[in-house]
PDB file of C-alpha atoms in Angstrom:
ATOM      1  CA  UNK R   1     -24.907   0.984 -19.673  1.00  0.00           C
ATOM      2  CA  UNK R   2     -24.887  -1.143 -23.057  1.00  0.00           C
ATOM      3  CA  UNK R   3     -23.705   1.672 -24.778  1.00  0.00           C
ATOM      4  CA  UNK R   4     -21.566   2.764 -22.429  1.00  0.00           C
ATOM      5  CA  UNK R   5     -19.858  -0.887 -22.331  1.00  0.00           C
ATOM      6  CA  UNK R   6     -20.120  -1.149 -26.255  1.00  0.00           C
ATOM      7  CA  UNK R   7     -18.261   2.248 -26.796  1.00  0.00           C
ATOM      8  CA  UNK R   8     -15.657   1.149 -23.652  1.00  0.00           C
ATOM      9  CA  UNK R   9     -15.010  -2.440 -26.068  1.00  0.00           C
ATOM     10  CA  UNK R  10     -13.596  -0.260 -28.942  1.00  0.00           C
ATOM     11  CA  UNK R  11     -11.983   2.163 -27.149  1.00  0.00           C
ATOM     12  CA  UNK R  12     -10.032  -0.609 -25.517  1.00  0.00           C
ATOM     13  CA  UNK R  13      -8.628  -2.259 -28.853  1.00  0.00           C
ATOM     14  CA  UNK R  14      -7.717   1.392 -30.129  1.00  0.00           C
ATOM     15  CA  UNK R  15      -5.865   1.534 -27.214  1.00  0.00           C
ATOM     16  CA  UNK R  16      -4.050  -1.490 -27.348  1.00  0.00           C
ATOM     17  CA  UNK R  17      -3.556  -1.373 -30.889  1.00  0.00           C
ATOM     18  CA  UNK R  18      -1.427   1.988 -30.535  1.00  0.00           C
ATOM     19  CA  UNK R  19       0.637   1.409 -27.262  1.00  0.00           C
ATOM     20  CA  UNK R  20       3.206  -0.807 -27.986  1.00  0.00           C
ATOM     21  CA  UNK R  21       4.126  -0.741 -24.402  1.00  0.00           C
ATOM     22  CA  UNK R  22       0.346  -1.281 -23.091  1.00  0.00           C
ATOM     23  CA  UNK R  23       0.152  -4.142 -25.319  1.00  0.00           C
ATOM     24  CA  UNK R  24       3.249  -6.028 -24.636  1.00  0.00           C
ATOM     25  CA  UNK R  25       2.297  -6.048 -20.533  1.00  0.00           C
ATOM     26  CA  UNK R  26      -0.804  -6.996 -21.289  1.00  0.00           C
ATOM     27  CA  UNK R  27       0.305  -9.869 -23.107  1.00  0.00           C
ATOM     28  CA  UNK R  28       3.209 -10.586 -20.886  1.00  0.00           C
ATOM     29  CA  UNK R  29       0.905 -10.647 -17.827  1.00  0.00           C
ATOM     30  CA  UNK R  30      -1.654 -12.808 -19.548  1.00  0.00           C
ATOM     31  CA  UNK R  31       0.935 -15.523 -20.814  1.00  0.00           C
ATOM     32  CA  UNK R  32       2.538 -15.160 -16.775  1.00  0.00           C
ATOM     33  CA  UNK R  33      -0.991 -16.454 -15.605  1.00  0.00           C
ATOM     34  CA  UNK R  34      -1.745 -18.759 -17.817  1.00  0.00           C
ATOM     35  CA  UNK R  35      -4.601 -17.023 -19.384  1.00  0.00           C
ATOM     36  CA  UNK R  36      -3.175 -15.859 -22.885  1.00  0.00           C
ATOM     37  CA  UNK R  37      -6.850 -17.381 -24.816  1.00  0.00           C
ATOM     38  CA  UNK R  38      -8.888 -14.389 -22.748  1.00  0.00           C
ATOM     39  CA  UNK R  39      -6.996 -11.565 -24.355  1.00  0.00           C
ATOM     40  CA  UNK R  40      -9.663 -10.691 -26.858  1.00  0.00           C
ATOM     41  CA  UNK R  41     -12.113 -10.545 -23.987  1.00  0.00           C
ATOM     42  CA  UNK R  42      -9.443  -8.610 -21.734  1.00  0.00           C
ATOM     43  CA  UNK R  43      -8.505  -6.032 -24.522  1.00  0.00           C
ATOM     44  CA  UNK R  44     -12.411  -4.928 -24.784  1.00  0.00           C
ATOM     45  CA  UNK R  45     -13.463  -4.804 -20.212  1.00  0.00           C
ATOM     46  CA  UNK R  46     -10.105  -2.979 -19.682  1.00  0.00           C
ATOM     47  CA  UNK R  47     -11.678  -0.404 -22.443  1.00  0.00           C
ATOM     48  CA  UNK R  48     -15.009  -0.770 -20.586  1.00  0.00           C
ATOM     49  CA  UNK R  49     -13.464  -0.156 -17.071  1.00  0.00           C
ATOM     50  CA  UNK R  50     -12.300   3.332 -18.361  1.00  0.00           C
ATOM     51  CA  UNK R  51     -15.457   4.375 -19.713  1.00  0.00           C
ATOM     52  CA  UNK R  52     -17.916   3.273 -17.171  1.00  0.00           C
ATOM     53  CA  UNK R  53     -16.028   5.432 -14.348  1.00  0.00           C
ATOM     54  CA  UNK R  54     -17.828   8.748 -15.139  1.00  0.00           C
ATOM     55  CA  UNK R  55     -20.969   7.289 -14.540  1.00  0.00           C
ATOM     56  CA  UNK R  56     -19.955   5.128 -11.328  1.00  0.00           C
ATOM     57  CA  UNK R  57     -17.929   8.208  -9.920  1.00  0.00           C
ATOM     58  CA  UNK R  58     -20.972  11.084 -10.763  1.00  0.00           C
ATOM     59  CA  UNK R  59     -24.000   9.566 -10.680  1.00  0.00           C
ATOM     60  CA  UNK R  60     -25.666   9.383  -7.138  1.00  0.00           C
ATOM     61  CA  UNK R  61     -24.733   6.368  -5.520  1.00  0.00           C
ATOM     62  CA  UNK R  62     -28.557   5.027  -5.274  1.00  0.00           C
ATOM     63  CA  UNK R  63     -28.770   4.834  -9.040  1.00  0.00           C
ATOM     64  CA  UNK R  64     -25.576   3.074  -9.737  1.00  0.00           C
ATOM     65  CA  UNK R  65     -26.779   0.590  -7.283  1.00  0.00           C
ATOM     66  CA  UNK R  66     -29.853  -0.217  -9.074  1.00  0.00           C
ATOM     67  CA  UNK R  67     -27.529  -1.856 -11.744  1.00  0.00           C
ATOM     68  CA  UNK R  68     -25.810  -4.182  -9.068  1.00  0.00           C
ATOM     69  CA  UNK R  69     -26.916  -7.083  -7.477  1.00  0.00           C
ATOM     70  CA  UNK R  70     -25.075  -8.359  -4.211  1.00  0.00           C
ATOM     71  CA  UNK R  71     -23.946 -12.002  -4.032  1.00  0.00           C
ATOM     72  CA  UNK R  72     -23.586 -13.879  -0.032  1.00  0.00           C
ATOM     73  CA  UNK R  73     -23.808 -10.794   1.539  1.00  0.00           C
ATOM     74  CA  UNK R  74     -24.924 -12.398   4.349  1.00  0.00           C
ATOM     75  CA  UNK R  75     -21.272 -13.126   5.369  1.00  0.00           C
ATOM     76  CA  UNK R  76     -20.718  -8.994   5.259  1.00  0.00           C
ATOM     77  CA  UNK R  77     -23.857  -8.828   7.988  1.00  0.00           C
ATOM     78  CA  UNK R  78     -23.091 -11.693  10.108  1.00  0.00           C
ATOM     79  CA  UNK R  79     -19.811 -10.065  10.945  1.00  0.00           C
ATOM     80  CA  UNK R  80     -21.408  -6.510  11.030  1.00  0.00           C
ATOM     81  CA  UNK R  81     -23.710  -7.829  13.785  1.00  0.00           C
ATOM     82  CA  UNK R  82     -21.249  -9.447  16.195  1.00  0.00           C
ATOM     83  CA  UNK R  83     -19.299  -5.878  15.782  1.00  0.00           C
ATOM     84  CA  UNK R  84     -16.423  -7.308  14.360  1.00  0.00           C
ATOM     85  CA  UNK R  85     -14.239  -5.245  12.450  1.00  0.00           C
ATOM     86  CA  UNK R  86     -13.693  -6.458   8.251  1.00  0.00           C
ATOM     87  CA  UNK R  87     -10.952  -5.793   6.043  1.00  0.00           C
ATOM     88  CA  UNK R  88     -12.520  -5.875   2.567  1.00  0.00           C
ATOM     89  CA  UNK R  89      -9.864  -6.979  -0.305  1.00  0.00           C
ATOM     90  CA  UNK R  90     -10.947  -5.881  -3.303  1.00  0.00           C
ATOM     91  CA  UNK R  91      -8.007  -6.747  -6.393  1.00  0.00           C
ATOM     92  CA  UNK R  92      -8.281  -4.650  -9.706  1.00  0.00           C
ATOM     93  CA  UNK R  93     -10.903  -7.106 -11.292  1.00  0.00           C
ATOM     94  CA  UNK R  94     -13.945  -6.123 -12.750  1.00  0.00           C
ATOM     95  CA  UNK R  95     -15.912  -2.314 -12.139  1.00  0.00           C
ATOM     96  CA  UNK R  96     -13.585  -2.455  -8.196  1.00  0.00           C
ATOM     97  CA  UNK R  97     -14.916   1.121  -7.714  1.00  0.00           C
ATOM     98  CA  UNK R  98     -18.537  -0.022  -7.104  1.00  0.00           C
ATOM     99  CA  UNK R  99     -17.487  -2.377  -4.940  1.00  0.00           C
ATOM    100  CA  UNK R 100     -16.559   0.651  -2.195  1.00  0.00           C
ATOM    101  CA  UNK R 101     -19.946   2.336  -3.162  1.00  0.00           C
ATOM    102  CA  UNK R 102     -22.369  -0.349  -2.799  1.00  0.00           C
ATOM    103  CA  UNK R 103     -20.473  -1.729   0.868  1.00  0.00           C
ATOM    104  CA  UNK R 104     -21.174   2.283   1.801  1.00  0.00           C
ATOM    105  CA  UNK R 105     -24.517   2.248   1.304  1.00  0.00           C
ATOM    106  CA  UNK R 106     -25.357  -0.388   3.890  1.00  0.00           C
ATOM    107  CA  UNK R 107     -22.815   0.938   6.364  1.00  0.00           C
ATOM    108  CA  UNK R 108     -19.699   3.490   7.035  1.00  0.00           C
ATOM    109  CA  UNK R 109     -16.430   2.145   4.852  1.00  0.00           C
ATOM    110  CA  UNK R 110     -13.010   3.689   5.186  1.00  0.00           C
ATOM    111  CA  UNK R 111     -11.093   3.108   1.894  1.00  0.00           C
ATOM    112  CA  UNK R 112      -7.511   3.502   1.706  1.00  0.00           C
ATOM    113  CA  UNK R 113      -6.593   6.015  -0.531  1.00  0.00           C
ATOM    114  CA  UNK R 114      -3.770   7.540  -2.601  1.00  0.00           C
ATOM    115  CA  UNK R 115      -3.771  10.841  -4.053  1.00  0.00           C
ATOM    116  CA  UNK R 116      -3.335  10.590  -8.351  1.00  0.00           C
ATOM    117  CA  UNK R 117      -0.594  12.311  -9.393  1.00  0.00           C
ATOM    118  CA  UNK R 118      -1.640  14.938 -11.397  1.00  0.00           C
ATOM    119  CA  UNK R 119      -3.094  17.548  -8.892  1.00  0.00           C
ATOM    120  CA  UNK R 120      -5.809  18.546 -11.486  1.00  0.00           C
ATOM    121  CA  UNK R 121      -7.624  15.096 -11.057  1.00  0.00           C
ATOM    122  CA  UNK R 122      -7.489  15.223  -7.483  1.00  0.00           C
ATOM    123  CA  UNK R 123     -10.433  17.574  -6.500  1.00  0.00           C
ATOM    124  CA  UNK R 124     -12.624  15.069  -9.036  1.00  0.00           C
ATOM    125  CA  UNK R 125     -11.609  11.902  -8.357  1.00  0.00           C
ATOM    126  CA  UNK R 126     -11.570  12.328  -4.161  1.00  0.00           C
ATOM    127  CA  UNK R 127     -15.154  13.934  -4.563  1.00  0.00           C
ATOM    128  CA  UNK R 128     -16.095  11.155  -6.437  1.00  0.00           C
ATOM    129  CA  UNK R 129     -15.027   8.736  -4.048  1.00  0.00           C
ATOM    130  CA  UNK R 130     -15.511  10.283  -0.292  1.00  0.00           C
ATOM    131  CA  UNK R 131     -18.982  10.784   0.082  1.00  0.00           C
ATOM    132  CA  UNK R 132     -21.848   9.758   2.177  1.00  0.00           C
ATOM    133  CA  UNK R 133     -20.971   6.582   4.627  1.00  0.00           C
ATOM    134  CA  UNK R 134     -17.573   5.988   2.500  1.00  0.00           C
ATOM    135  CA  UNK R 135     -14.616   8.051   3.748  1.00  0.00           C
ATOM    136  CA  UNK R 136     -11.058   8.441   2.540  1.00  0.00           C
ATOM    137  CA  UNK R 137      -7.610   7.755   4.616  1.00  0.00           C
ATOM    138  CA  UNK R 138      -4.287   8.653   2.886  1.00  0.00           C
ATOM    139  CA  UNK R 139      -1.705   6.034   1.731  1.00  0.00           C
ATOM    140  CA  UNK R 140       0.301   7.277   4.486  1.00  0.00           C
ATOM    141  CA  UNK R 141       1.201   6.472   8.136  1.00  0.00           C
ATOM    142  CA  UNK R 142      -1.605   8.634   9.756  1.00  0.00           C
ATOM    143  CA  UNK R 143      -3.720   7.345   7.211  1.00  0.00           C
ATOM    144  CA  UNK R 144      -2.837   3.303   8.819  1.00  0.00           C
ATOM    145  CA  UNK R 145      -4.036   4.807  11.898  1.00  0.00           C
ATOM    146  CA  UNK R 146      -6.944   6.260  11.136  1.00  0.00           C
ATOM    147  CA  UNK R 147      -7.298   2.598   9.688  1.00  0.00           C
ATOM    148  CA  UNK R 148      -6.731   0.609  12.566  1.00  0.00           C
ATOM    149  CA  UNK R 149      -9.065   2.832  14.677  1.00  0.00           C
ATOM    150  CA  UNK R 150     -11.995   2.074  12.790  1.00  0.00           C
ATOM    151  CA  UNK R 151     -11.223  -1.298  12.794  1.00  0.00           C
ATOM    152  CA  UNK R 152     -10.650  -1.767  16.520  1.00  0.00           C
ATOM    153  CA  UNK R 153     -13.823  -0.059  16.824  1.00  0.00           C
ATOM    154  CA  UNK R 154     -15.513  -2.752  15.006  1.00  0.00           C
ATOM    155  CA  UNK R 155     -15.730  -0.977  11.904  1.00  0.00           C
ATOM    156  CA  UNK R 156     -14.881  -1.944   8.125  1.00  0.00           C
ATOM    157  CA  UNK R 157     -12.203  -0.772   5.937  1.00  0.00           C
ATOM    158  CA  UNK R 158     -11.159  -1.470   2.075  1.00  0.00           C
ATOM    159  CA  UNK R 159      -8.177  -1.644   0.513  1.00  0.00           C
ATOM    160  CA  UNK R 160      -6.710  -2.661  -2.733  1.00  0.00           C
ATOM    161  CA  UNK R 161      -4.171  -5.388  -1.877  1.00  0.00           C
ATOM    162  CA  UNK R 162      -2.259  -5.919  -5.501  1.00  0.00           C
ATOM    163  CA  UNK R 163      -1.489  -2.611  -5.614  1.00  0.00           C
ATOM    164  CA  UNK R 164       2.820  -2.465  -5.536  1.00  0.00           C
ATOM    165  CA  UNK R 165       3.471  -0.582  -2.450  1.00  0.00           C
ATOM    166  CA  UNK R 166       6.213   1.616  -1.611  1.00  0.00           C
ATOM    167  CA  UNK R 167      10.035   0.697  -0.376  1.00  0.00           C
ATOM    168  CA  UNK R 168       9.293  -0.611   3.138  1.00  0.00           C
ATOM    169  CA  UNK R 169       5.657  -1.533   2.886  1.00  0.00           C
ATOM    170  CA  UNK R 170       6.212  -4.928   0.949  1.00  0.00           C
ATOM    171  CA  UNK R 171       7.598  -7.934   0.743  1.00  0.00           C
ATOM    172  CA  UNK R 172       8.493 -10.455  -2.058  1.00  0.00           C
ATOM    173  CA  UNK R 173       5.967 -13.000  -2.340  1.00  0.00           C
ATOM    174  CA  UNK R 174       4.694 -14.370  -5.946  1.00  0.00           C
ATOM    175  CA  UNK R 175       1.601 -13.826  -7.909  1.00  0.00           C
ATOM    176  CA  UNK R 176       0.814 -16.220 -10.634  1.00  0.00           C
ATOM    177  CA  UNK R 177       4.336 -17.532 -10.592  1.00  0.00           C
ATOM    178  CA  UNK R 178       6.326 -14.682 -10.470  1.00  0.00           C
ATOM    179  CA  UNK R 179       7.924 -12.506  -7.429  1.00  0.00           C
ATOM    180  CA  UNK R 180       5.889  -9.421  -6.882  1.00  0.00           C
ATOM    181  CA  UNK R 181       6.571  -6.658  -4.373  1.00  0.00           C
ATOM    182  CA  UNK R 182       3.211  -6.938  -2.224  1.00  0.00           C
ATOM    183  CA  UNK R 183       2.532  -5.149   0.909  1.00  0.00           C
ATOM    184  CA  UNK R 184       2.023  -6.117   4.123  1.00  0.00           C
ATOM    185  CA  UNK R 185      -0.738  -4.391   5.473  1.00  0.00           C
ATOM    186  CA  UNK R 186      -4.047  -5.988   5.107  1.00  0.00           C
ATOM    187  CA  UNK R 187      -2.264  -8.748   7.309  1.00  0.00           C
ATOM    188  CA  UNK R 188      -0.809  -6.492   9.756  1.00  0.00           C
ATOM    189  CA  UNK R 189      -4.064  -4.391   9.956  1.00  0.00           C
ATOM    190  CA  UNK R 190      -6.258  -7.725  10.608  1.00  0.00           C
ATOM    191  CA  UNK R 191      -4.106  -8.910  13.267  1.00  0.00           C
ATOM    192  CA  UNK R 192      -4.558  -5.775  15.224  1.00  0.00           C
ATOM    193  CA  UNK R 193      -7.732  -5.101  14.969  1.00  0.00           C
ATOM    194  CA  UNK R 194      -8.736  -8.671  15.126  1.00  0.00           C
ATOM    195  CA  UNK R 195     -10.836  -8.492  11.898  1.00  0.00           C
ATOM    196  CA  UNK R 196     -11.953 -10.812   9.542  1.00  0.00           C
ATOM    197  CA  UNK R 197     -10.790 -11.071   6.214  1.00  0.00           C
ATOM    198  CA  UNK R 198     -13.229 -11.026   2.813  1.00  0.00           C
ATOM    199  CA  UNK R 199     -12.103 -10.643  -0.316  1.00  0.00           C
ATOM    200  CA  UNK R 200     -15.070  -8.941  -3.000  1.00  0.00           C
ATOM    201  CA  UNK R 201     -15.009  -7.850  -6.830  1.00  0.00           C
ATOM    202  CA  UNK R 202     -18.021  -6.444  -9.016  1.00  0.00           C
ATOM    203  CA  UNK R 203     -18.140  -9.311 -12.085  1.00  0.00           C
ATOM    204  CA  UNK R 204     -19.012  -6.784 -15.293  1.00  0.00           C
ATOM    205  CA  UNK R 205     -21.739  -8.719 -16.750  1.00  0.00           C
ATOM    206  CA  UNK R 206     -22.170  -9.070 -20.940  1.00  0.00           C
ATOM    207  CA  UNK R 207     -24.170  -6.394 -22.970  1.00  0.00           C
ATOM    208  CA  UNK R 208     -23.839  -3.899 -20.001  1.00  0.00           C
ATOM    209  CA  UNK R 209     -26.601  -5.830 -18.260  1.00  0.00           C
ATOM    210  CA  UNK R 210     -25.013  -4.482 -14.480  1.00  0.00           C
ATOM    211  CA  UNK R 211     -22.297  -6.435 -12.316  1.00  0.00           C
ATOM    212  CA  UNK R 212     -22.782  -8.846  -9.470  1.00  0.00           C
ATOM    213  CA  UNK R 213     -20.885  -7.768  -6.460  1.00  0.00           C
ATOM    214  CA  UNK R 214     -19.346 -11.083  -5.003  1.00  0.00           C
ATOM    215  CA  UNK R 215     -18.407 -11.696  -1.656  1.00  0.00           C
ATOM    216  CA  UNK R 216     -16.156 -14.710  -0.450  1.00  0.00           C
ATOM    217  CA  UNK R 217     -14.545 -15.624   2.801  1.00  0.00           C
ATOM    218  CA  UNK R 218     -10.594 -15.869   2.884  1.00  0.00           C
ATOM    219  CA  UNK R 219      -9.393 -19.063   2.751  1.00  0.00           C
ATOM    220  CA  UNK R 220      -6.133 -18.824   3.744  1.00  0.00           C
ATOM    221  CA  UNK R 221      -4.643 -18.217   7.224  1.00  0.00           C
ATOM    222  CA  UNK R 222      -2.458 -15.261   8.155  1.00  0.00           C
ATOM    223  CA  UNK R 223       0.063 -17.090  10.583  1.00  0.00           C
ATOM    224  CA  UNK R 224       3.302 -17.146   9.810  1.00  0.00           C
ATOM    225  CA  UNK R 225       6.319 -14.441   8.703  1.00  0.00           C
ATOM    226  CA  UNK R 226       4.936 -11.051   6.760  1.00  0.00           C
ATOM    227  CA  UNK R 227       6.084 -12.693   3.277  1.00  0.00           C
ATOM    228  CA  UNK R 228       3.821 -16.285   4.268  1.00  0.00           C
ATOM    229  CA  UNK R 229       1.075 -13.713   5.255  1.00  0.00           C
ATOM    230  CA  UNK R 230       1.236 -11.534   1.782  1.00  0.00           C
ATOM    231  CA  UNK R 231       1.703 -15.497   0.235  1.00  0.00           C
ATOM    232  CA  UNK R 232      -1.452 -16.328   1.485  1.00  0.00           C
ATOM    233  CA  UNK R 233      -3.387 -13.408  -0.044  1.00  0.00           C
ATOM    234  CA  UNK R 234      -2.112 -13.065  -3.136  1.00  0.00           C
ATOM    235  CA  UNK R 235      -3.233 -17.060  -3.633  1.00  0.00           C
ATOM    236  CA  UNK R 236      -6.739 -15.853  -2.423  1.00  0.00           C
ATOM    237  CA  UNK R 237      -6.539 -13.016  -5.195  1.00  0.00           C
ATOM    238  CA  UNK R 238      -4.939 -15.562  -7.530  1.00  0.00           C
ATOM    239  CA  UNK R 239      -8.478 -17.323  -7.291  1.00  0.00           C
ATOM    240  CA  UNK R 240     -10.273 -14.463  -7.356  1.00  0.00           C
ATOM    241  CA  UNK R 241      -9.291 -13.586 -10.252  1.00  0.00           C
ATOM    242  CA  UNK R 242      -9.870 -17.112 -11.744  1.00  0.00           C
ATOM    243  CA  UNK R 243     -13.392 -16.450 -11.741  1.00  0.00           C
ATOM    244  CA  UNK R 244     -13.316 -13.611 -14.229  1.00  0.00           C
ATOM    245  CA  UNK R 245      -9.706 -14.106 -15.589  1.00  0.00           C
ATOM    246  CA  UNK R 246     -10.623 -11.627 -18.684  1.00  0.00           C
ATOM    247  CA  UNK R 247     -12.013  -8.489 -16.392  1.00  0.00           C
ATOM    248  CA  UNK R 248      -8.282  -8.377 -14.547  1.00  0.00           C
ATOM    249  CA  UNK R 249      -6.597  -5.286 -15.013  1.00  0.00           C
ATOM    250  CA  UNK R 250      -3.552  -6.726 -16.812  1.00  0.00           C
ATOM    251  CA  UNK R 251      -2.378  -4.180 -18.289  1.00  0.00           C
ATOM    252  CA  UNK R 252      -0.938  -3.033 -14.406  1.00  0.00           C
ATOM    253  CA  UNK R 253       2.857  -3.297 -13.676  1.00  0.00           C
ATOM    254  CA  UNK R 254       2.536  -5.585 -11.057  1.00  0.00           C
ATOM    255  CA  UNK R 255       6.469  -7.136 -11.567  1.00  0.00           C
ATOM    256  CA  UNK R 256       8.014  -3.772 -11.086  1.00  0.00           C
ATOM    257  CA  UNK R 257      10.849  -3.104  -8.766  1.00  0.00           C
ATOM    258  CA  UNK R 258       9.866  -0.111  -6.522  1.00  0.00           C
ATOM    259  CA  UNK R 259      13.267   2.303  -6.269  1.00  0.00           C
ATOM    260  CA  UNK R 260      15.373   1.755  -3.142  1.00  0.00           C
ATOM    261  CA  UNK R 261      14.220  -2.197  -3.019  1.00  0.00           C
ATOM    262  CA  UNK R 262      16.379  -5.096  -4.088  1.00  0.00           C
ATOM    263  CA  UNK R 263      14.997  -6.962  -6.411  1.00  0.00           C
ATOM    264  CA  UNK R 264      13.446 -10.347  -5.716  1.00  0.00           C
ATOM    265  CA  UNK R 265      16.277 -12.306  -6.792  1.00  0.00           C
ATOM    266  CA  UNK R 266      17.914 -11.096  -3.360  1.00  0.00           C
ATOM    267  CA  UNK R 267      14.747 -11.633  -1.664  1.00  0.00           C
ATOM    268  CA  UNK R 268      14.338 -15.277   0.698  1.00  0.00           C
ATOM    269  CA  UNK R 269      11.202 -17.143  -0.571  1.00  0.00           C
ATOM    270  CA  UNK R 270       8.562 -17.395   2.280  1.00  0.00           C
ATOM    271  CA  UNK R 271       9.388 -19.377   4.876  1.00  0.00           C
ATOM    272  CA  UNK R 272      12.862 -19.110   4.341  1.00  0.00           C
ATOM    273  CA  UNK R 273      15.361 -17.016   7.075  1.00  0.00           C
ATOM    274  CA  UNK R 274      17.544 -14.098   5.355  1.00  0.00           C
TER     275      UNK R 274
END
């Protein structure tokens, strides 16, 4: 894992020193936060994220444990016992993909899941990630089913709530300052199956010594419209991400305009009629 992390640092500043483009959103995004002094830091995990995922995605999920260490997971059990159903939100901070791994080895996890785009990855990357107590449902409206079923039956599920979602699926609601399209469904999917809410990353920790996987309650409150709702949890991830400010994935086009939506400018702020 040192190695691993060491060779992940300099791949990331050879990256960002020959994209233009990669290096002006990650900038951007930084400066939108309010978070500009970690971009060293950030230039050298986002590396590190990309060249840690061969061994998180092959290696058998019992030895990628033994380099994480689980933080209050008592919350996760507590809920598990009472047979109440959790939606895990897990933003693109820190190693996210161990988060799914490590939650699956104590019990079954459905993930939400979308496909990559190049076909060639997909056999790889879906083998990587459906196995053994964690199990895949498609970014798709049979997929929200297969969603809400678990969770009614007291089940958990993951998802990956600062991803941009698709025309339809979102609403405007902002994220560090700024209007972002964010989606509407870990809200809708805990009000219907009456779940709880925790939000989790894996903190990378320095010199490839392993991550800490963190659990922490939501602190908001999902009543309201659908744009107060995504409000609500993209403060919570807002936070979240305060913790580790430098293992975000800035680089991400969160600000983009999805085709076939208006852009926010036309949008009513939360809490606001159209």
């Amino acid at each position: 894992m040192p190695f691993l992390h060491a060779m992940g640092a300099a791949l990331g500043w050879l990256v960002y020193l020959g994209s233009p483009s990669y290096r002006r959103r990650m900038r951007d995004n930084l400066a939108q936060a309010g978070y500009s002094r970690h971009l060293p830091a950030a230039i050298a995990e986002a590396g590190k994220s990309i060249v840690e995922l061969p061994f998180i995605w092959c290696a058998r999920p019992e030895r990628v444990s033994r380099h994480a260490t689980d933080e209050n997971w008592a919350i996760v059990q507590a809920e598990l016992d009472a047979g109440r159903g959790i939606v895990f939100l897990t933003p693109h901070l820190g190693c996210f993909e161990i988060v799914a791994q490590e939650i699956a080895l104590r019990t079954e996890l459905m993930v939400m899941y979308r496909p990559p785009k190049k076909a060639a990855l997909k056999p790889l990357i879906e083998g990587a990630r459906a196995r053994d107590n964690l199990l895949l449902a498609p970014a798709t409206l049979s997929g929200v089913r297969m969603l809400a079923k678990c969770l009614k039956k007291g089940k958990p599920i993951g998802l990956l709530p600062d991803q941009v979602p698709q025309e339809g699926e979102g609403v405007w609601a902002t994220f560090f300052g700024r209007a972002a399209y964010t989606m509407t469904l870990p809200a809708k999917l805990a009000q219907l199956g009456d779940a709880t809410i925790i939000v989790t990353y894996a903190e990378r920790l320095p010199g490839g010594k392993g991550y800490v996987i963190r659990f922490v309650p939501f602190d908001g409150t999902l009543d309201g419209s659908a744009a107060e709702q995504a409000q609500a949890i993209n403060h919570a991830m807002e936070r979240l991400i305060a913790r580790s400010p430098s293992q975000y994935f800035w680089s991400y086009n969160r600000y983009k305009v999805p085709a076939g939506i208006d852009g926010p400018d036309s949008a009513p702020a939360p809490g606001e009629s159209a």
